[in-house]
Amino acid sequence: MELDEVDTVAVLGAGNMGHGIAEVAALAGYRVTLRDIEEEFVQNGYDQIEWSLNKLAEKERIGDDEAEAALERVTPLVELSEAVVDADVVIEAVPEKMEIKKEVYGEVEEYAPDRAVFATNTSSLSITELSEVTDRPEQFCGMHFFNPPVRMDLVEVISGAHSSDGTLDLISDLAEAMGKTPVRVRKDSPGFIVNRVLVPLMNEAAWIVHDDVATVAEVDSTTKFGIGIPMGSFELADQVGIDVGYHVLEYMHETLGDAYEPCPLLEEKVENGNLGRKSGKGFYDYEDGEGVGIPTDEVRDDVEERLFAIMANEVAGLVENDVADAEAVDHAMQLGAGYPDGPAEFADEHGVDSLLETLVDLHEETGADRYVATDYLRELAESGEGFH
């Protein structure tokens, strides 16, 4: 299927991501069916789209007529068969649980036309495993939007083991038609690009605090004002939801091994319901009105070195395993996480040999698998070359 043959996009799941994706598709001129399992859920999603379109019109980012036309293109539905029967592309954005997604695809396969391409908005789960529930794994890939989809530019387009080039090209073209920048992820690997860097970084930040190496304030001061990332590590965890990052980390631990063992500090926060901004308390307290206050003058060089080393090792792993090249990783992190430079660029500026030495020292000191350097990072250090 070519892009000009796409007329109708079905979006399954009307939560934050689902209604955002539906809005983006409608603004791009596509007819959209927005489906959820209960009338209340799908109506709430539709109402959110209407509110957002009105806001865009108020800010004069779109015209009133454009907002009205986009809303008219969206049809809220509960009946799955009705939602997908005429779909050219089905974008699934249901809860991030493998069993739920598999169940949905089993039903969708029954009603969607043979031509329909399936794209999952999963942030970390296996594209290949999901595709194999269907009878069309070659017409299946990942299409990972970032929250909120209306504002965030990046879409990770992820190849499963069976995804055809035509499917990947179509979904990349569709992302561009929606005004987004697609970055190709060549291989199905947990966390893809952005979460594969961000989540271990959050975990390392937590270990640093857990092991009394530094305080939350020092880590976030270092991340935000030392490294120059838009939000502190703990500030970002609170914003996204500590449970969200923790569940991705659990999946990485389960599939990739002990290098991704979750820090007990994260587990404790999740078990106690201190999930961040949405629960009123996380690493920061939002209930007393204080919120996030990150000092500008508590940057720690040793913390910066440790975080740089973790990022560099993750990038090296992605390149070594042919998930993405260094340029794609940097581009994705700039678009999806607001990094001023990408992590590969950071590593080159800092010195790959120095970061390798940090990992080796930390591994000797702690024995933790997360400090085991990848072969590719060692090769770069020995050759005196950088990622770029």
PDB file of C-alpha atoms in Angstrom, residues 60-61 83 98 111 121 124 176 188 191 203 213-214 237 242 248 281 310 324 330 337 341 363:
ATOM      1  CA  GLU A  60      -4.049  30.768  16.072  1.00  0.00           C
ATOM      2  CA  ARG A  61      -1.938  27.729  15.275  1.00  0.00           C
ATOM      3  CA  ALA A  83     -13.977   0.830  13.939  1.00  0.00           C
ATOM      4  CA  MET A  98       1.376  -7.651  26.349  1.00  0.00           C
ATOM      5  CA  TYR A 111     -12.522  -7.647  11.234  1.00  0.00           C
ATOM      6  CA  ASN A 121       2.263   2.505  19.734  1.00  0.00           C
ATOM      7  CA  SER A 124       8.990  -0.968  24.726  1.00  0.00           C
ATOM      8  CA  GLU A 176       5.679  12.580   7.875  1.00  0.00           C
ATOM      9  CA  ASP A 188      13.032  -5.009  17.595  1.00  0.00           C
ATOM     10  CA  GLY A 191      12.913   0.260  24.770  1.00  0.00           C
ATOM     11  CA  ASN A 203      17.707   3.675  37.041  1.00  0.00           C
ATOM     12  CA  VAL A 213      26.662   8.616  46.498  1.00  0.00           C
ATOM     13  CA  ALA A 214      24.639  11.802  45.964  1.00  0.00           C
ATOM     14  CA  ALA A 237      10.544  10.459  36.318  1.00  0.00           C
ATOM     15  CA  ILE A 242       7.674   6.591  38.156  1.00  0.00           C
ATOM     16  CA  VAL A 248       9.628  -0.552  31.166  1.00  0.00           C
ATOM     17  CA  LYS A 281       4.255  12.825  45.565  1.00  0.00           C
ATOM     18  CA  ILE A 310      25.768   4.704  31.297  1.00  0.00           C
ATOM     19  CA  ALA A 324      20.197   1.966  15.195  1.00  0.00           C
ATOM     20  CA  ASP A 330      21.331  11.239  18.675  1.00  0.00           C
ATOM     21  CA  ALA A 337      13.890  13.868  24.966  1.00  0.00           C
ATOM     22  CA  ASP A 341      23.290  17.092  21.817  1.00  0.00           C
ATOM     23  CA  HIS A 363      32.263  -2.712  37.858  1.00  0.00           C
TER      24      HIS A 363
END
